[in-house]
mmCIF file of C-alpha atoms in Angstrom:
data_model
loop_
_atom_site.group_PDB
_atom_site.id
_atom_site.type_symbol
_atom_site.label_atom_id
_atom_site.label_comp_id
_atom_site.label_asym_id
_atom_site.label_seq_id
_atom_site.Cartn_x
_atom_site.Cartn_y
_atom_site.Cartn_z
ATOM 1 C CA UNK A 1 7.607 82.502 -32.532
ATOM 2 C CA UNK A 2 5.976 85.013 -34.865
ATOM 3 C CA UNK A 3 7.538 85.808 -38.207
ATOM 4 C CA UNK A 4 7.506 89.086 -40.134
ATOM 5 C CA UNK A 5 8.774 90.228 -43.504
ATOM 6 C CA UNK A 6 8.980 93.848 -42.287
ATOM 7 C CA UNK A 7 12.354 94.656 -40.817
ATOM 8 C CA UNK A 8 12.323 95.777 -37.183
ATOM 9 C CA UNK A 9 13.910 98.996 -35.980
ATOM 10 C CA UNK A 10 17.649 98.477 -36.396
ATOM 11 C CA UNK A 11 18.691 100.585 -33.405
ATOM 12 C CA UNK A 12 16.449 98.759 -30.939
ATOM 13 C CA UNK A 13 17.251 95.311 -32.340
ATOM 14 C CA UNK A 14 20.992 95.961 -32.267
ATOM 15 C CA UNK A 15 20.653 97.358 -28.730
ATOM 16 C CA UNK A 16 19.043 94.060 -27.703
ATOM 17 C CA UNK A 17 21.987 92.244 -29.276
ATOM 18 C CA UNK A 18 24.514 94.424 -27.463
ATOM 19 C CA UNK A 19 22.747 93.870 -24.140
ATOM 20 C CA UNK A 20 22.625 90.132 -24.834
ATOM 21 C CA UNK A 21 26.400 89.952 -25.201
ATOM 22 C CA UNK A 22 26.805 92.175 -22.139
ATOM 23 C CA UNK A 23 24.833 89.676 -20.014
ATOM 24 C CA UNK A 24 25.848 86.282 -21.410
ATOM 25 C CA UNK A 25 29.523 87.064 -22.095
ATOM 26 C CA UNK A 26 30.383 90.101 -19.962
ATOM 27 C CA UNK A 27 28.468 89.009 -16.843
ATOM 28 C CA UNK A 28 28.113 85.230 -17.201
ATOM 29 C CA UNK A 29 31.628 84.505 -18.497
ATOM 30 C CA UNK A 30 34.053 87.351 -17.723
ATOM 31 C CA UNK A 31 32.762 88.924 -14.495
ATOM 32 C CA UNK A 32 33.594 85.734 -12.579
ATOM 33 C CA UNK A 33 37.202 86.863 -12.226
ATOM 34 C CA UNK A 34 36.089 90.058 -10.449
ATOM 35 C CA UNK A 35 33.672 88.246 -8.117
ATOM 36 C CA UNK A 36 35.982 85.301 -7.418
ATOM 37 C CA UNK A 37 38.173 86.687 -4.576
ATOM 38 C CA UNK A 38 35.252 87.535 -2.288
ATOM 39 C CA UNK A 39 33.240 84.466 -3.297
ATOM 40 C CA UNK A 40 36.176 82.126 -2.729
ATOM 41 C CA UNK A 41 36.958 83.613 0.685
ATOM 42 C CA UNK A 42 33.344 83.404 1.848
ATOM 43 C CA UNK A 43 32.756 79.813 0.702
ATOM 44 C CA UNK A 44 36.252 78.535 1.473
ATOM 45 C CA UNK A 45 37.112 77.265 -1.988
ATOM 46 C CA UNK A 46 40.697 76.499 -2.935
ATOM 47 C CA UNK A 47 42.240 78.129 -6.001
ATOM 48 C CA UNK A 48 42.102 74.784 -7.763
ATOM 49 C CA UNK A 49 38.373 74.465 -7.049
ATOM 50 C CA UNK A 50 37.838 78.051 -8.204
ATOM 51 C CA UNK A 51 39.648 77.278 -11.449
ATOM 52 C CA UNK A 52 37.469 74.214 -12.007
ATOM 53 C CA UNK A 53 34.355 76.392 -11.715
ATOM 54 C CA UNK A 54 35.526 78.578 -14.593
ATOM 55 C CA UNK A 55 36.483 75.514 -16.625
ATOM 56 C CA UNK A 56 33.018 73.989 -16.184
ATOM 57 C CA UNK A 57 31.373 77.162 -17.506
ATOM 58 C CA UNK A 58 33.592 77.100 -20.578
ATOM 59 C CA UNK A 59 33.122 73.338 -21.024
ATOM 60 C CA UNK A 60 29.326 73.598 -21.019
ATOM 61 C CA UNK A 61 29.540 76.419 -23.532
ATOM 62 C CA UNK A 62 31.722 74.290 -25.823
ATOM 63 C CA UNK A 63 29.492 71.241 -25.494
ATOM 64 C CA UNK A 64 26.237 73.038 -26.275
ATOM 65 C CA UNK A 65 27.155 75.875 -28.646
ATOM 66 C CA UNK A 66 26.380 73.737 -31.688
ATOM 67 C CA UNK A 67 23.084 72.672 -30.111
ATOM 68 C CA UNK A 68 22.217 76.350 -29.686
ATOM 69 C CA UNK A 69 22.590 76.935 -33.405
ATOM 70 C CA UNK A 70 20.510 73.871 -34.253
ATOM 71 C CA UNK A 71 17.804 75.012 -31.809
ATOM 72 C CA UNK A 72 17.712 78.433 -33.464
ATOM 73 C CA UNK A 73 17.389 76.824 -36.880
ATOM 74 C CA UNK A 74 14.601 74.533 -35.701
ATOM 75 C CA UNK A 75 12.489 76.770 -33.436
ATOM 76 C CA UNK A 76 13.636 80.242 -34.431
ATOM 77 C CA UNK A 77 16.433 82.436 -33.104
ATOM 78 C CA UNK A 78 14.175 84.384 -30.745
ATOM 79 C CA UNK A 79 12.996 81.256 -28.919
ATOM 80 C CA UNK A 80 16.580 80.038 -28.518
ATOM 81 C CA UNK A 81 17.798 83.432 -27.275
ATOM 82 C CA UNK A 82 15.005 83.737 -24.731
ATOM 83 C CA UNK A 83 15.605 80.183 -23.510
ATOM 84 C CA UNK A 84 19.289 80.951 -23.088
ATOM 85 C CA UNK A 85 18.650 84.263 -21.349
ATOM 86 C CA UNK A 86 16.162 82.774 -18.865
ATOM 87 C CA UNK A 87 18.584 79.903 -18.227
ATOM 88 C CA UNK A 88 21.407 82.353 -17.478
ATOM 89 C CA UNK A 89 19.065 84.333 -15.192
ATOM 90 C CA UNK A 90 18.233 81.120 -13.307
ATOM 91 C CA UNK A 91 21.955 80.412 -12.904
ATOM 92 C CA UNK A 92 22.566 83.908 -11.540
ATOM 93 C CA UNK A 93 19.664 83.599 -9.096
ATOM 94 C CA UNK A 94 20.897 80.222 -7.894
ATOM 95 C CA UNK A 95 24.350 81.655 -7.206
ATOM 96 C CA UNK A 96 22.856 84.322 -4.932
ATOM 97 C CA UNK A 97 21.898 81.622 -2.411
ATOM 98 C CA UNK A 98 24.252 78.716 -3.157
ATOM 99 C CA UNK A 99 26.576 77.651 -0.348
ATOM 100 C CA UNK A 100 27.572 74.129 -1.421
ATOM 101 C CA UNK A 101 30.498 73.706 -3.822
ATOM 102 C CA UNK A 102 28.755 71.104 -5.959
ATOM 103 C CA UNK A 103 25.691 73.323 -6.321
ATOM 104 C CA UNK A 104 27.896 76.247 -7.331
ATOM 105 C CA UNK A 105 29.630 73.940 -9.828
ATOM 106 C CA UNK A 106 26.267 72.995 -11.328
ATOM 107 C CA UNK A 107 25.134 76.612 -11.540
ATOM 108 C CA UNK A 108 28.360 77.728 -13.226
ATOM 109 C CA UNK A 109 27.694 75.022 -15.799
ATOM 110 C CA UNK A 110 24.173 76.412 -16.231
ATOM 111 C CA UNK A 111 25.675 79.795 -17.135
ATOM 112 C CA UNK A 112 27.762 78.224 -19.908
ATOM 113 C CA UNK A 113 24.778 76.185 -21.120
ATOM 114 C CA UNK A 114 22.527 79.255 -21.324
ATOM 115 C CA UNK A 115 25.175 81.312 -23.087
ATOM 116 C CA UNK A 116 25.412 78.678 -25.813
ATOM 117 C CA UNK A 117 21.719 79.140 -26.651
ATOM 118 C CA UNK A 118 21.740 82.950 -26.576
ATOM 119 C CA UNK A 119 24.919 84.408 -28.070
ATOM 120 C CA UNK A 120 25.341 82.686 -31.443
ATOM 121 C CA UNK A 121 21.603 82.776 -32.321
ATOM 122 C CA UNK A 122 21.520 86.532 -31.629
ATOM 123 C CA UNK A 123 24.471 87.084 -33.973
ATOM 124 C CA UNK A 124 22.685 84.998 -36.609
ATOM 125 C CA UNK A 125 19.458 86.968 -36.157
ATOM 126 C CA UNK A 126 21.201 90.332 -36.611
ATOM 127 C CA UNK A 127 23.129 89.081 -39.645
ATOM 128 C CA UNK A 128 19.939 87.846 -41.280
ATOM 129 C CA UNK A 129 17.855 90.960 -40.665
ATOM 130 C CA UNK A 130 20.543 93.448 -41.734
ATOM 131 C CA UNK A 131 22.717 91.704 -44.352
ATOM 132 C CA UNK A 132 23.972 94.926 -45.961
ATOM 133 C CA UNK A 133 25.215 96.192 -42.577
ATOM 134 C CA UNK A 134 26.360 92.924 -41.038
ATOM 135 C CA UNK A 135 29.766 94.246 -40.048
ATOM 136 C CA UNK A 136 28.296 97.248 -38.254
ATOM 137 C CA UNK A 137 25.519 95.443 -36.367
ATOM 138 C CA UNK A 138 27.709 92.517 -35.289
ATOM 139 C CA UNK A 139 30.428 95.000 -34.343
ATOM 140 C CA UNK A 140 27.934 96.835 -32.131
ATOM 141 C CA UNK A 141 26.978 93.527 -30.525
ATOM 142 C CA UNK A 142 30.594 92.642 -29.754
ATOM 143 C CA UNK A 143 30.994 96.010 -28.032
ATOM 144 C CA UNK A 144 28.646 94.648 -25.386
ATOM 145 C CA UNK A 145 31.439 92.328 -24.239
ATOM 146 C CA UNK A 146 33.783 95.229 -23.504
ATOM 147 C CA UNK A 147 30.920 97.156 -21.946
ATOM 148 C CA UNK A 148 30.144 94.189 -19.702
ATOM 149 C CA UNK A 149 33.750 94.009 -18.526
ATOM 150 C CA UNK A 150 33.733 97.750 -17.833
ATOM 151 C CA UNK A 151 30.409 97.676 -15.960
ATOM 152 C CA UNK A 152 31.340 94.655 -13.851
ATOM 153 C CA UNK A 153 34.749 96.174 -13.100
ATOM 154 C CA UNK A 154 33.077 99.282 -11.677
ATOM 155 C CA UNK A 155 29.847 97.854 -10.248
ATOM 156 C CA UNK A 156 31.100 94.743 -8.449
ATOM 157 C CA UNK A 157 33.715 96.539 -6.279
ATOM 158 C CA UNK A 158 31.035 99.105 -5.368
ATOM 159 C CA UNK A 159 28.673 96.319 -4.292
ATOM 160 C CA UNK A 160 31.487 94.735 -2.269
ATOM 161 C CA UNK A 161 32.021 98.001 -0.402
ATOM 162 C CA UNK A 162 28.294 98.503 0.153
ATOM 163 C CA UNK A 163 27.253 94.990 1.201
ATOM 164 C CA UNK A 164 30.499 93.634 2.628
ATOM 165 C CA UNK A 165 30.870 89.853 2.644
ATOM 166 C CA UNK A 166 27.489 89.477 0.932
ATOM 167 C CA UNK A 167 28.514 91.730 -1.950
ATOM 168 C CA UNK A 168 29.323 88.826 -4.236
ATOM 169 C CA UNK A 169 25.821 87.389 -3.752
ATOM 170 C CA UNK A 170 24.240 90.771 -4.448
ATOM 171 C CA UNK A 171 26.378 91.007 -7.598
ATOM 172 C CA UNK A 172 24.957 87.772 -8.966
ATOM 173 C CA UNK A 173 21.477 89.043 -8.043
ATOM 174 C CA UNK A 174 22.023 92.281 -9.981
ATOM 175 C CA UNK A 175 23.196 90.228 -12.951
ATOM 176 C CA UNK A 176 20.012 88.147 -12.712
ATOM 177 C CA UNK A 177 17.899 91.317 -12.765
ATOM 178 C CA UNK A 178 19.815 92.515 -15.835
ATOM 179 C CA UNK A 179 19.239 89.171 -17.584
ATOM 180 C CA UNK A 180 15.488 89.312 -16.919
ATOM 181 C CA UNK A 181 15.333 92.923 -18.127
ATOM 182 C CA UNK A 182 17.127 92.015 -21.361
ATOM 183 C CA UNK A 183 14.836 88.994 -21.809
ATOM 184 C CA UNK A 184 11.827 91.323 -21.517
ATOM 185 C CA UNK A 185 13.309 93.651 -24.141
ATOM 186 C CA UNK A 186 13.959 90.743 -26.487
ATOM 187 C CA UNK A 187 10.420 89.466 -25.985
ATOM 188 C CA UNK A 188 8.955 92.879 -26.816
ATOM 189 C CA UNK A 189 11.190 94.139 -29.620
ATOM 190 C CA UNK A 190 13.022 91.238 -31.319
ATOM 191 C CA UNK A 191 11.385 89.369 -34.192
ATOM 192 C CA UNK A 192 12.489 86.317 -36.102
ATOM 193 C CA UNK A 193 13.525 87.008 -39.693
ATOM 194 C CA UNK A 194 11.313 85.311 -42.291
ATOM 195 C CA UNK A 195 14.077 82.867 -43.241
ATOM 196 C CA UNK A 196 13.936 81.348 -39.749
ATOM 197 C CA UNK A 197 10.593 79.610 -40.202
ATOM 198 C CA UNK A 198 10.531 76.376 -38.252
ATOM 199 C CA UNK A 199 8.822 74.581 -41.117
ATOM 200 C CA UNK A 200 11.704 75.462 -43.428
ATOM 201 C CA UNK A 201 14.766 75.304 -41.217
ATOM 202 C CA UNK A 202 13.679 72.884 -38.555
ATOM 203 C CA UNK A 203 13.682 69.795 -40.711
ATOM 204 C CA UNK A 204 17.168 70.077 -42.154
ATOM 205 C CA UNK A 205 18.348 66.562 -42.982
ATOM 206 C CA UNK A 206 21.782 65.447 -41.833
ATOM 207 C CA UNK A 207 23.310 65.557 -45.309
ATOM 208 C CA UNK A 208 22.296 69.222 -45.611
ATOM 209 C CA UNK A 209 23.935 70.069 -42.283
ATOM 210 C CA UNK A 210 27.093 68.261 -43.348
ATOM 211 C CA UNK A 211 27.174 70.436 -46.455
ATOM 212 C CA UNK A 212 27.905 73.264 -44.025
ATOM 213 C CA UNK A 213 30.288 71.387 -41.735
ATOM 214 C CA UNK A 214 32.415 70.052 -44.602
ATOM 215 C CA UNK A 215 32.494 73.153 -46.780
ATOM 216 C CA UNK A 216 36.121 74.342 -47.237
ATOM 217 C CA UNK A 217 35.244 78.030 -46.893
ATOM 218 C CA UNK A 218 33.270 77.457 -43.709
ATOM 219 C CA UNK A 219 36.148 75.362 -42.321
ATOM 220 C CA UNK A 220 38.708 78.081 -43.131
ATOM 221 C CA UNK A 221 36.635 80.738 -41.372
ATOM 222 C CA UNK A 222 36.014 78.426 -38.409
ATOM 223 C CA UNK A 223 39.727 77.563 -38.121
ATOM 224 C CA UNK A 224 40.617 81.263 -38.206
ATOM 225 C CA UNK A 225 38.075 81.915 -35.450
ATOM 226 C CA UNK A 226 39.657 79.140 -33.387
ATOM 227 C CA UNK A 227 43.121 80.661 -33.819
ATOM 228 C CA UNK A 228 41.807 84.081 -32.805
ATOM 229 C CA UNK A 229 40.211 82.557 -29.704
ATOM 230 C CA UNK A 230 43.461 80.879 -28.731
ATOM 231 C CA UNK A 231 45.525 84.039 -29.194
ATOM 232 C CA UNK A 232 43.040 86.267 -27.385
ATOM 233 C CA UNK A 233 42.684 84.084 -24.304
ATOM 234 C CA UNK A 234 46.459 83.690 -23.884
ATOM 235 C CA UNK A 235 46.822 87.471 -23.988
ATOM 236 C CA UNK A 236 43.942 87.943 -21.540
ATOM 237 C CA UNK A 237 45.188 85.369 -19.044
ATOM 238 C CA UNK A 238 48.954 85.935 -19.092
ATOM 239 C CA UNK A 239 49.896 89.391 -20.433
ATOM 240 C CA UNK A 240 49.357 91.233 -17.130
ATOM 241 C CA UNK A 241 51.433 88.589 -15.346
ATOM 242 C CA UNK A 242 54.148 88.983 -17.989
ATOM 243 C CA UNK A 243 54.155 92.739 -17.424
ATOM 244 C CA UNK A 244 54.359 92.381 -13.635
ATOM 245 C CA UNK A 245 57.013 89.668 -13.940
ATOM 246 C CA UNK A 246 59.227 92.065 -15.914
ATOM 247 C CA UNK A 247 59.174 94.637 -13.115
ATOM 248 C CA UNK A 248 56.137 96.825 -13.742
ATOM 249 C CA UNK A 249 53.463 97.466 -11.117
ATOM 250 C CA UNK A 250 50.168 95.595 -11.067
ATOM 251 C CA UNK A 251 48.288 98.908 -10.840
ATOM 252 C CA UNK A 252 49.895 100.148 -14.055
ATOM 253 C CA UNK A 253 49.072 96.874 -15.782
ATOM 254 C CA UNK A 254 45.483 97.221 -14.577
ATOM 255 C CA UNK A 255 45.228 100.716 -16.033
ATOM 256 C CA UNK A 256 46.579 99.480 -19.348
ATOM 257 C CA UNK A 257 43.974 96.694 -19.356
ATOM 258 C CA UNK A 258 41.230 99.229 -18.594
ATOM 259 C CA UNK A 259 42.420 101.350 -21.524
ATOM 260 C CA UNK A 260 42.270 98.296 -23.771
ATOM 261 C CA UNK A 261 38.724 97.527 -22.604
ATOM 262 C CA UNK A 262 37.496 101.062 -23.179
ATOM 263 C CA UNK A 263 38.953 101.177 -26.684
ATOM 264 C CA UNK A 264 37.480 97.790 -27.554
ATOM 265 C CA UNK A 265 33.952 99.124 -26.985
ATOM 266 C CA UNK A 266 34.329 101.451 -29.976
ATOM 267 C CA UNK A 267 36.598 99.187 -32.025
ATOM 268 C CA UNK A 268 33.931 96.584 -32.862
ATOM 269 C CA UNK A 269 31.387 98.944 -34.468
ATOM 270 C CA UNK A 270 34.120 100.986 -36.161
ATOM 271 C CA UNK A 271 35.884 98.025 -37.802
ATOM 272 C CA UNK A 272 32.540 96.444 -38.670
ATOM 273 C CA UNK A 273 31.454 99.634 -40.432
ATOM 274 C CA UNK A 274 34.788 99.797 -42.280
ATOM 275 C CA UNK A 275 34.426 96.180 -43.418
ATOM 276 C CA UNK A 276 30.963 96.841 -44.867
ATOM 277 C CA UNK A 277 32.515 99.382 -47.254
ATOM 278 C CA UNK A 278 36.139 98.291 -47.705
ATOM 279 C CA UNK A 279 35.456 94.574 -47.898
ATOM 280 C CA UNK A 280 35.363 91.945 -45.171
ATOM 281 C CA UNK A 281 38.565 90.203 -46.180
ATOM 282 C CA UNK A 282 40.566 93.423 -46.478
ATOM 283 C CA UNK A 283 39.522 94.709 -43.072
ATOM 284 C CA UNK A 284 39.927 91.277 -41.471
ATOM 285 C CA UNK A 285 43.484 90.876 -42.767
ATOM 286 C CA UNK A 286 44.445 94.384 -41.621
ATOM 287 C CA UNK A 287 42.929 93.841 -38.189
ATOM 288 C CA UNK A 288 44.657 90.522 -37.465
ATOM 289 C CA UNK A 289 47.926 92.030 -38.722
ATOM 290 C CA UNK A 290 47.543 94.761 -36.064
ATOM 291 C CA UNK A 291 46.941 92.106 -33.402
ATOM 292 C CA UNK A 292 50.092 90.257 -34.511
ATOM 293 C CA UNK A 293 52.097 93.487 -34.274
ATOM 294 C CA UNK A 294 50.681 94.082 -30.790
ATOM 295 C CA UNK A 295 51.616 90.551 -29.682
ATOM 296 C CA UNK A 296 55.137 91.005 -31.020
ATOM 297 C CA UNK A 297 55.875 94.264 -29.184
ATOM 298 C CA UNK A 298 56.488 92.756 -25.704
ATOM 299 C CA UNK A 299 58.730 90.127 -27.313
ATOM 300 C CA UNK A 300 60.943 92.864 -28.761
ATOM 301 C CA UNK A 301 61.324 94.775 -25.500
ATOM 302 C CA UNK A 302 59.693 94.694 -22.063
ATOM 303 C CA UNK A 303 59.864 98.424 -21.308
ATOM 304 C CA UNK A 304 56.756 100.316 -20.217
ATOM 305 C CA UNK A 305 56.431 101.991 -23.620
ATOM 306 C CA UNK A 306 56.280 98.670 -25.478
ATOM 307 C CA UNK A 307 53.631 97.310 -23.089
ATOM 308 C CA UNK A 308 51.650 100.555 -23.434
ATOM 309 C CA UNK A 309 51.581 100.269 -27.223
ATOM 310 C CA UNK A 310 50.747 96.562 -26.930
ATOM 311 C CA UNK A 311 47.550 97.302 -25.005
ATOM 312 C CA UNK A 312 46.805 100.347 -27.166
ATOM 313 C CA UNK A 313 46.982 98.424 -30.447
ATOM 314 C CA UNK A 314 45.120 95.443 -28.972
ATOM 315 C CA UNK A 315 42.326 97.728 -27.780
ATOM 316 C CA UNK A 316 42.072 99.293 -31.223
ATOM 317 C CA UNK A 317 41.871 95.968 -33.055
ATOM 318 C CA UNK A 318 40.812 92.909 -31.046
ATOM 319 C CA UNK A 319 37.053 93.567 -30.874
ATOM 320 C CA UNK A 320 37.084 94.498 -34.537
ATOM 321 C CA UNK A 321 38.756 91.182 -35.251
ATOM 322 C CA UNK A 322 35.966 89.360 -33.399
ATOM 323 C CA UNK A 323 33.285 91.329 -35.238
ATOM 324 C CA UNK A 324 34.717 90.630 -38.675
ATOM 325 C CA UNK A 325 35.453 86.927 -38.262
ATOM 326 C CA UNK A 326 31.958 86.455 -36.831
ATOM 327 C CA UNK A 327 30.518 88.372 -39.764
ATOM 328 C CA UNK A 328 32.625 86.324 -42.194
ATOM 329 C CA UNK A 329 31.075 83.166 -40.762
ATOM 330 C CA UNK A 330 27.600 84.488 -41.616
ATOM 331 C CA UNK A 331 28.690 85.630 -45.099
ATOM 332 C CA UNK A 332 29.390 82.110 -46.364
ATOM 333 C CA UNK A 333 25.926 80.537 -46.227
ATOM 334 C CA UNK A 334 22.311 81.219 -47.128
ATOM 335 C CA UNK A 335 20.247 82.953 -44.406
ATOM 336 C CA UNK A 336 18.471 79.784 -43.258
ATOM 337 C CA UNK A 337 21.872 78.175 -42.499
ATOM 338 C CA UNK A 338 23.423 81.106 -40.601
ATOM 339 C CA UNK A 339 22.603 79.849 -37.059
ATOM 340 C CA UNK A 340 24.211 76.473 -37.792
ATOM 341 C CA UNK A 341 27.262 77.881 -39.603
ATOM 342 C CA UNK A 342 27.966 80.479 -36.939
ATOM 343 C CA UNK A 343 27.554 78.003 -34.078
ATOM 344 C CA UNK A 344 29.889 75.608 -35.879
ATOM 345 C CA UNK A 345 32.534 78.347 -36.193
ATOM 346 C CA UNK A 346 32.017 79.328 -32.558
ATOM 347 C CA UNK A 347 32.755 75.735 -31.556
ATOM 348 C CA UNK A 348 36.256 76.173 -33.022
ATOM 349 C CA UNK A 349 36.619 79.453 -31.124
ATOM 350 C CA UNK A 350 35.651 77.786 -27.854
ATOM 351 C CA UNK A 351 38.092 74.924 -28.437
ATOM 352 C CA UNK A 352 40.834 77.461 -29.125
ATOM 353 C CA UNK A 353 40.048 79.151 -25.826
ATOM 354 C CA UNK A 354 40.398 75.774 -24.118
ATOM 355 C CA UNK A 355 43.713 74.875 -25.680
ATOM 356 C CA UNK A 356 45.378 78.290 -25.429
ATOM 357 C CA UNK A 357 45.828 78.585 -21.639
ATOM 358 C CA UNK A 358 46.823 74.919 -21.292
ATOM 359 C CA UNK A 359 49.537 75.139 -23.947
ATOM 360 C CA UNK A 360 50.792 78.553 -22.830
ATOM 361 C CA UNK A 361 50.763 77.563 -19.161
ATOM 362 C CA UNK A 362 52.777 74.427 -19.912
ATOM 363 C CA UNK A 363 55.320 76.481 -21.862
ATOM 364 C CA UNK A 364 55.625 79.047 -19.080
ATOM 365 C CA UNK A 365 56.265 76.378 -16.455
ATOM 366 C CA UNK A 366 58.601 74.380 -18.685
ATOM 367 C CA UNK A 367 60.766 77.305 -19.780
ATOM 368 C CA UNK A 368 60.467 79.369 -16.605
ATOM 369 C CA UNK A 369 59.306 82.457 -18.480
ATOM 370 C CA UNK A 370 56.694 83.963 -20.789
ATOM 371 C CA UNK A 371 58.753 84.374 -23.953
ATOM 372 C CA UNK A 372 58.072 80.912 -25.375
ATOM 373 C CA UNK A 373 54.327 81.158 -24.703
ATOM 374 C CA UNK A 374 53.923 84.501 -26.439
ATOM 375 C CA UNK A 375 56.236 83.466 -29.277
ATOM 376 C CA UNK A 376 53.949 80.471 -29.817
ATOM 377 C CA UNK A 377 50.920 82.784 -29.779
ATOM 378 C CA UNK A 378 52.625 85.100 -32.280
ATOM 379 C CA UNK A 379 53.248 82.170 -34.655
ATOM 380 C CA UNK A 380 49.709 80.822 -34.316
ATOM 381 C CA UNK A 381 48.238 84.237 -35.088
ATOM 382 C CA UNK A 382 50.561 84.466 -38.101
ATOM 383 C CA UNK A 383 48.969 81.265 -39.419
ATOM 384 C CA UNK A 384 45.614 82.968 -38.843
ATOM 385 C CA UNK A 385 46.815 85.908 -40.937
ATOM 386 C CA UNK A 386 47.572 83.492 -43.762
ATOM 387 C CA UNK A 387 44.033 82.118 -43.506
ATOM 388 C CA UNK A 388 42.577 85.635 -43.654
ATOM 389 C CA UNK A 389 44.378 86.111 -46.963
ATOM 390 C CA UNK A 390 42.449 83.079 -48.224
ATOM 391 C CA UNK A 391 39.203 84.555 -46.865
ATOM 392 C CA UNK A 392 40.073 87.778 -48.699
ATOM 393 C CA UNK A 393 40.023 85.824 -51.989
ATOM 394 C CA UNK A 394 36.667 84.143 -51.379
ATOM 395 C CA UNK A 395 34.202 84.744 -54.233
ATOM 396 C CA UNK A 396 31.081 86.778 -53.542
ATOM 397 C CA UNK A 397 28.845 83.797 -54.229
ATOM 398 C CA UNK A 398 27.605 81.867 -51.202
ATOM 399 C CA UNK A 399 29.526 78.742 -50.304
ATOM 400 C CA UNK A 400 26.333 76.942 -49.219
ATOM 401 C CA UNK A 401 23.254 78.142 -51.073
ATOM 402 C CA UNK A 402 19.577 77.381 -50.649
ATOM 403 C CA UNK A 403 18.451 74.101 -52.239
ATOM 404 C CA UNK A 404 17.352 74.582 -55.818
ATOM 405 C CA UNK A 405 14.038 72.964 -55.075
ATOM 406 C CA UNK A 406 12.367 71.281 -52.161
ATOM 407 C CA UNK A 407 11.262 67.791 -53.198
ATOM 408 C CA UNK A 408 7.697 66.812 -52.423
ATOM 409 C CA UNK A 409 6.461 63.317 -51.713
ATOM 410 C CA UNK A 410 3.916 61.928 -54.073
ATOM 411 C CA UNK A 411 1.093 59.841 -52.808
#
């Protein structure tokens, strides 16, 4: 991939990043829940089989997210992103015609695999091109996730009404078209930053990579990201059920979730911008504190007002929390190491998303209610708040700097 020392247009590059997250997270990961009812009924899957499909997508993402960062470091972020985007498009296209469960299982895994090669490298590319505005540009990219949820929530039901039992297949087809369109935009407008030269970054020896993996500051940021992932997924999976279980209507819970999604679109860029001026650690600590307060509200009381303020505060803070912890992961290392460091941190996030529902689900079944599960989530996020206070005290110097000199072999 071509390199350039001249920075590309920030608006267009960030737009490509936002659209990337819309496709690979909003469509490939989160829209499955909207498509599932019609897809399951048409293909005759059980709920257990449907759950396995989602698990396979997440599992493939976990298994290959680190490989995505290494690929970006070796061949350039743009090549990795395009590979991931075309892979996701192929998965979408396959789902438009798939009728066999095992083929669908394979294709859902393809979506997770492609996402691993697209999302983290795009974050790394934006962070490297625009280091003085990292919070803002990564915040704008995270808004694509909320936008993807909003678009799929409106578009998919419309396609169901228009195309009937084939609506779910058309939905995957539309997603494939969107992925190919975004890939074309990336091909035309996105450039690799000069630090991503394959000759420099591709030959990183193992001991240099382990400098990143073992660095205490990188590990603290990664652990915090994992805690955030665990807390977020428990809230996403179980909070609506908790609200309905306490006597409120599903339609009201749905409206509260929609409000949270709409607010999250603006929250990422806003908090990212604030962190660029106020300081990453300060904004990060404030944001996770707001999330903790939001998680504690339904534990205090289960009235409609407390649930309303829960979703309101979550909408105002959760995407900002993602933006700032992702930005913090890129702040710790030299530009050439950003793809590896961010992918390493994202691995912790993905593991947290795996563990969260399993632990919370076990607690709900064991205790016969949601209180224990959300109390556990509250405590875990409180540990995350403690870690953000450590991040707040990090020195401005990089934790993992460029090598002082590159040794040359004598002949």
